[in-house]
Short mmCIF file of C-alpha atoms in Angstrom, two decimals:
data_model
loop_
_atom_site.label_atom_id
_atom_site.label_comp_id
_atom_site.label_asym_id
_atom_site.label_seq_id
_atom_site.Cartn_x
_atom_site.Cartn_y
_atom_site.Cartn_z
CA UNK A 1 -54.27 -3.30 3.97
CA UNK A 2 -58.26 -4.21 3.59
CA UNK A 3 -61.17 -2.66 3.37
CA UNK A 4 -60.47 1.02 3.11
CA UNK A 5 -61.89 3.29 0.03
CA UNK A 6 -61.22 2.49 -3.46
CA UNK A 7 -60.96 6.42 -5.59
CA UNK A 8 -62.43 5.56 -8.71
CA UNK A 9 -61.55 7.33 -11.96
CA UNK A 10 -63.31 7.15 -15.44
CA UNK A 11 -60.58 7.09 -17.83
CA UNK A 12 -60.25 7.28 -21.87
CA UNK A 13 -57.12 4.96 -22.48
CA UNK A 14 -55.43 5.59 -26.53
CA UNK A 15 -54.45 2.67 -28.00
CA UNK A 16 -53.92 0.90 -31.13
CA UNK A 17 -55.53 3.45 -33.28
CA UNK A 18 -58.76 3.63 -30.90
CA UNK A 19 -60.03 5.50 -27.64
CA UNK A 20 -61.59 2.99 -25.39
CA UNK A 21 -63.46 3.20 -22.47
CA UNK A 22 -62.18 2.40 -18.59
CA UNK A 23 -63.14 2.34 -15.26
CA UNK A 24 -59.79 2.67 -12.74
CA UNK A 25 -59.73 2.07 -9.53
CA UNK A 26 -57.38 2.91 -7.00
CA UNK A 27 -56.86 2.07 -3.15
CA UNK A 28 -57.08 5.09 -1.47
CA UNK A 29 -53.93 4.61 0.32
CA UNK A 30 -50.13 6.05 -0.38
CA UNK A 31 -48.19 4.55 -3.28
CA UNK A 32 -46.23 2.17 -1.17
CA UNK A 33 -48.97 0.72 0.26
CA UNK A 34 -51.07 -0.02 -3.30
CA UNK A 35 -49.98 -3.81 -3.91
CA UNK A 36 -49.97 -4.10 -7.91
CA UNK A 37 -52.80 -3.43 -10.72
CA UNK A 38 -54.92 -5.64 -12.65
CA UNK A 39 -56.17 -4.72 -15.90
CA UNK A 40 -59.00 -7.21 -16.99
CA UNK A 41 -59.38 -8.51 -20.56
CA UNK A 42 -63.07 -9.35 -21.48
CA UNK A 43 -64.36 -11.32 -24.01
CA UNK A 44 -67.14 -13.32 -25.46
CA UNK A 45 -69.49 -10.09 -26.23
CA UNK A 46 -68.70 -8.89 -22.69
CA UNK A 47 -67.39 -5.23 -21.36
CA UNK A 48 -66.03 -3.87 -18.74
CA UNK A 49 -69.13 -3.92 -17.18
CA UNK A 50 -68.87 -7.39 -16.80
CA UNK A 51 -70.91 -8.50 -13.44
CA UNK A 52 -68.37 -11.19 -12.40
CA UNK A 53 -64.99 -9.17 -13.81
CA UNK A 54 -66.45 -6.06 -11.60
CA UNK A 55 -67.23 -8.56 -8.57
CA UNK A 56 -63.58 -10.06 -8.96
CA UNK A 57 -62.01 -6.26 -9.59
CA UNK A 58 -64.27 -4.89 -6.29
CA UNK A 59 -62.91 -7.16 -3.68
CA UNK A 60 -59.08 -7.48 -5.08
CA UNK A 61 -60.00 -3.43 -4.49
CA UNK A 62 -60.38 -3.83 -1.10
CA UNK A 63 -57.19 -6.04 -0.50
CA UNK A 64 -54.87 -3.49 -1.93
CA UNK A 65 -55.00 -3.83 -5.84
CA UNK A 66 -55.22 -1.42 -7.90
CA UNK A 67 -57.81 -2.38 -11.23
CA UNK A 68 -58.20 -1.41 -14.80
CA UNK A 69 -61.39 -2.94 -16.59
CA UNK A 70 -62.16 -1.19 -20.16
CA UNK A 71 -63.66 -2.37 -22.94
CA UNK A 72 -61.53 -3.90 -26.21
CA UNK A 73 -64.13 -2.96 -28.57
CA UNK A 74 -65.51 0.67 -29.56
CA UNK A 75 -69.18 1.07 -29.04
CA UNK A 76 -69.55 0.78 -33.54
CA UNK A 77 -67.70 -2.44 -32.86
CA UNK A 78 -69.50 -4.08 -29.94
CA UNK A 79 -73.23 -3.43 -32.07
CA UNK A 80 -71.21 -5.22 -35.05
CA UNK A 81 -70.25 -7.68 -32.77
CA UNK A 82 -73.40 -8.60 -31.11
CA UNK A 83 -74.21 -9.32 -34.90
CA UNK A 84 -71.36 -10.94 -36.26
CA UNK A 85 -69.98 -12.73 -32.99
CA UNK A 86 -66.82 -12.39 -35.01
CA UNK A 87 -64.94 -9.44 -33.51
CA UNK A 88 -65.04 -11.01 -29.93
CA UNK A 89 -62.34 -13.70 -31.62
CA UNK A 90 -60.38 -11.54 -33.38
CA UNK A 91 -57.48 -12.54 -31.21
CA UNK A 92 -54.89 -9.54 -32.78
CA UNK A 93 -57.14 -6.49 -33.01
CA UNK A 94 -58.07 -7.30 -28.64
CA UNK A 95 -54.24 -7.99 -27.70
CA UNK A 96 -52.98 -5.34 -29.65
CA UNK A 97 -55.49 -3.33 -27.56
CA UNK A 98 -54.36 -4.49 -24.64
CA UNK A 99 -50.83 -4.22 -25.40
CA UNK A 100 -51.53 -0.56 -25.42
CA UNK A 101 -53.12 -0.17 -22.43
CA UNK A 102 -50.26 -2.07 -20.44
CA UNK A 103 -48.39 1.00 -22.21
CA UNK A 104 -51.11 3.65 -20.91
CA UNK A 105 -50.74 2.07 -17.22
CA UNK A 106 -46.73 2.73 -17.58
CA UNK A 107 -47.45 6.20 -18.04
CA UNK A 108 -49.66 7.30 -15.30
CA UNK A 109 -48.05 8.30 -12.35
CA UNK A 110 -50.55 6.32 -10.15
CA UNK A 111 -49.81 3.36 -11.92
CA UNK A 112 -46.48 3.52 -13.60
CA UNK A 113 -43.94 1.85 -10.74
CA UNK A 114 -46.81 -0.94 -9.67
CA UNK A 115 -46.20 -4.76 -10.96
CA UNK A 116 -48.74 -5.57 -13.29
CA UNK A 117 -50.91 -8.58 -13.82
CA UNK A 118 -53.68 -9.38 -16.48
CA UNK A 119 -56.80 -11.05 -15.81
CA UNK A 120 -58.31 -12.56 -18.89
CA UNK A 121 -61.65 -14.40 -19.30
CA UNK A 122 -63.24 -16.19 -22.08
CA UNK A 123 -61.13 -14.80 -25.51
CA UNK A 124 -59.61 -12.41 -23.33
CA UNK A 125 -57.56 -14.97 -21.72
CA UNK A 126 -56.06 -15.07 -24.92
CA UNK A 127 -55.92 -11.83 -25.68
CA UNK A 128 -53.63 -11.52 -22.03
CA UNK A 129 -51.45 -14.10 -23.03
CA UNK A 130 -50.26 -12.31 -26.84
CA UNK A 131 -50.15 -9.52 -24.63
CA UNK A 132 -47.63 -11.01 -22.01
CA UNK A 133 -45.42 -12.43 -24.68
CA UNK A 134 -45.11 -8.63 -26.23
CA UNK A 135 -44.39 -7.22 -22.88
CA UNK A 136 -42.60 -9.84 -20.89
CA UNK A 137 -40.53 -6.93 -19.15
CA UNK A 138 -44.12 -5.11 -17.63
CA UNK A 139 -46.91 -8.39 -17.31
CA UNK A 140 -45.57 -10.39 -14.05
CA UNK A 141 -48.81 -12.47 -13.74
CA UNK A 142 -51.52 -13.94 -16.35
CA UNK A 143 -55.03 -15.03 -14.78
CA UNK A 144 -57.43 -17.05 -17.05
CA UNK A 145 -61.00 -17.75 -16.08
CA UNK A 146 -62.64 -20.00 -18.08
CA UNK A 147 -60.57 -18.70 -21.24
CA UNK A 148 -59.56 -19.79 -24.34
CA UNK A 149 -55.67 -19.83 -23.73
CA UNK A 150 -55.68 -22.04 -26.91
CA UNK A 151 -56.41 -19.30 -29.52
CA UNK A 152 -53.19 -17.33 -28.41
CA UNK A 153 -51.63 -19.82 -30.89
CA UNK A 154 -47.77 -19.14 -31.15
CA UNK A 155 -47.88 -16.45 -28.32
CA UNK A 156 -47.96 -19.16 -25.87
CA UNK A 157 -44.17 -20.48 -26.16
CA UNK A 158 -43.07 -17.10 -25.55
CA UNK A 159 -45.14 -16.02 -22.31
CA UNK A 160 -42.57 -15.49 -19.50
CA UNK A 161 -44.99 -14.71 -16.93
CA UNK A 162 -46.57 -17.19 -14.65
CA UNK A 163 -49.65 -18.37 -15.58
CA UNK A 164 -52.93 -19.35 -13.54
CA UNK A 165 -55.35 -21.31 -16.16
CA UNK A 166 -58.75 -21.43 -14.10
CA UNK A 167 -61.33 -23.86 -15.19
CA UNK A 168 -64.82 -24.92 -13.97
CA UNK A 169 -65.05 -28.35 -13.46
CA UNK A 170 -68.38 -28.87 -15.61
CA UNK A 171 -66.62 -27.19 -18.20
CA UNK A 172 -65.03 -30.26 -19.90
CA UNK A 173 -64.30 -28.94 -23.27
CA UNK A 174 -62.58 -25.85 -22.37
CA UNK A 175 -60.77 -27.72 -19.56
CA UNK A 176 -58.91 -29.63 -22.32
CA UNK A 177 -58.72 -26.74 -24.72
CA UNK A 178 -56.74 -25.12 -21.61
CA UNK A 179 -54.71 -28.69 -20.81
CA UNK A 180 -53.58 -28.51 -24.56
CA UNK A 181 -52.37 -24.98 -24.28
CA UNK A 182 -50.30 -25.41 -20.95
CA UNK A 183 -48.83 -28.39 -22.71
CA UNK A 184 -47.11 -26.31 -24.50
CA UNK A 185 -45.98 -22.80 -23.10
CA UNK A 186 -42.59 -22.86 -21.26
CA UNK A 187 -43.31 -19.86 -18.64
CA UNK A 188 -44.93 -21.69 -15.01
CA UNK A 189 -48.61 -22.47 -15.58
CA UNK A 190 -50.50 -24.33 -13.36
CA UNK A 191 -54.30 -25.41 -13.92
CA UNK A 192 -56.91 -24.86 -11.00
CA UNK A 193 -60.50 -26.64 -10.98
CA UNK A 194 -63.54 -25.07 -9.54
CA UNK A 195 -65.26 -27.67 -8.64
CA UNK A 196 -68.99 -27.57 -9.74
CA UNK A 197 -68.67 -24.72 -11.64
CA UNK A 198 -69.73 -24.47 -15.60
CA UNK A 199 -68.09 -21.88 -17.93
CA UNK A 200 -69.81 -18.42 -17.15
CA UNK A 201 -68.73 -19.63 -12.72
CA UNK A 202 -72.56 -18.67 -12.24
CA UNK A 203 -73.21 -21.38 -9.54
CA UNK A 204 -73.05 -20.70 -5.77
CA UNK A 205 -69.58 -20.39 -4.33
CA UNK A 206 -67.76 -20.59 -7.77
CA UNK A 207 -66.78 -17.25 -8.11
CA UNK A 208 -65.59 -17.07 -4.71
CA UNK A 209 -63.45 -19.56 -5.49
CA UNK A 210 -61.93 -18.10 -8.49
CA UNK A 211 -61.42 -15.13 -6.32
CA UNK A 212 -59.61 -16.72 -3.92
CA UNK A 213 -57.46 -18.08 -6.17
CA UNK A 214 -56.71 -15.36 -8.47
CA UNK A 215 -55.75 -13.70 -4.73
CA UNK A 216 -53.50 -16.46 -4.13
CA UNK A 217 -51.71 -16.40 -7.28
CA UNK A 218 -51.19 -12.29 -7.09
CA UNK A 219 -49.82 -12.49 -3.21
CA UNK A 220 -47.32 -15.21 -4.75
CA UNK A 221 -46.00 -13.71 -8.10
CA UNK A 222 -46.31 -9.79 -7.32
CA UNK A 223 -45.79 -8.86 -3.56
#
């Protein structure tokens, strides 16, 4: 299945104390044919308004997957936030967060029977990654683009699901902060390079790339 119409659904998702904000959106095609859903995990002072998370969710639309991007922060929050810079790294409240809406997603009936995969960037990566190790039973797939995999901190020896660390190649830093993390988790992780790509994957063809890999990875681990 490509290319046919993607139903798109504003959605209020309860979790963790909070009602937060999403954008769902659904192949328009009969539940056998939608391939698996992706919820995204921002970070960094981003939403789910996210230019390259939307550009990622839109064409992983049109290939059969079912997305999720919401934001992890209430609106109060994300004003704090743009202040403090301190909420965006506050590793527990985001996972817990996301935790619940891998919970929400069980309990729609569009959603409930498809394999699920998170797609994390930035401190969302390791937001995804606390969130696999609490729900190793629902997350089949973690996707990190440029993230900080690192700050999951104990989460990461107890992530069954395989893992798909993706890292600009001008991004030296957090290309070791992500080799130091894979060195330790026990779940299959592999590490991809974009080559010529910095941190935010704003150069020409560098988001393409990390599309076609995060495609890759999903066909693999959830068809």
């Amino acid at each position: 299945m490509s290319g046919g119409k993607v139903i798109e659904l504003s959605v209020s998702v309860p979790t963790a104390g909070v009602v937060l904000d999403g954008d769902l959106a659904l192949p328009d095609a009969t539940a056998e044919e939608v391939r698996g859903v992706v919820l995204f995990a921002h970070g960094s002072g981003s939403s789910r308004h996210s230019p390259r998370n939307r550009l990622v969710a839109n064409v992983l639309n049109r290939i059969g997957w079912a997305t999720l991007l919401m934001d992890l922060l209430t609106a109060q929050e994300e004003a704090v936030d743009l202040r403090t810079h301190q909420l965006r790294f506050d590793i527990s409240r985001l996972a817990a967060r996301l935790t619940g809406a891998v919970d929400w997603l069980a309990q729609q009936d569009r959603t409930a029977d498809l394999p699920l995969a998170l797609f994390g960037a930035s401190t969302g990566a390791a937001a995804a990654l606390v969130t696999a190790a609490e729900r190793p039973d629902r997350v089949r797939l973690v996707i990190s683009r440029g993230g900080r995999p690192d700050l999951a901190g104990d989460a990461l020896a107890r992530v069954r699901a395989p893992t798909l660390l993706i890292v600009g190649g001008r991004d030296p830093q957090v290309r070791e902060l992500n080799e130091a993390a894979a060195a330790v988790m026990t779940a299959p992780v592999n590490i991809d390079i974009v080559p010529g790509a910095t941190h935010l994957f704003e150069e020409p063809g560098t988001l393409e790339a990390v599309i076609d890999l995060a495609a890759g990875a999903l066909d693999r681990n959830l068809d």
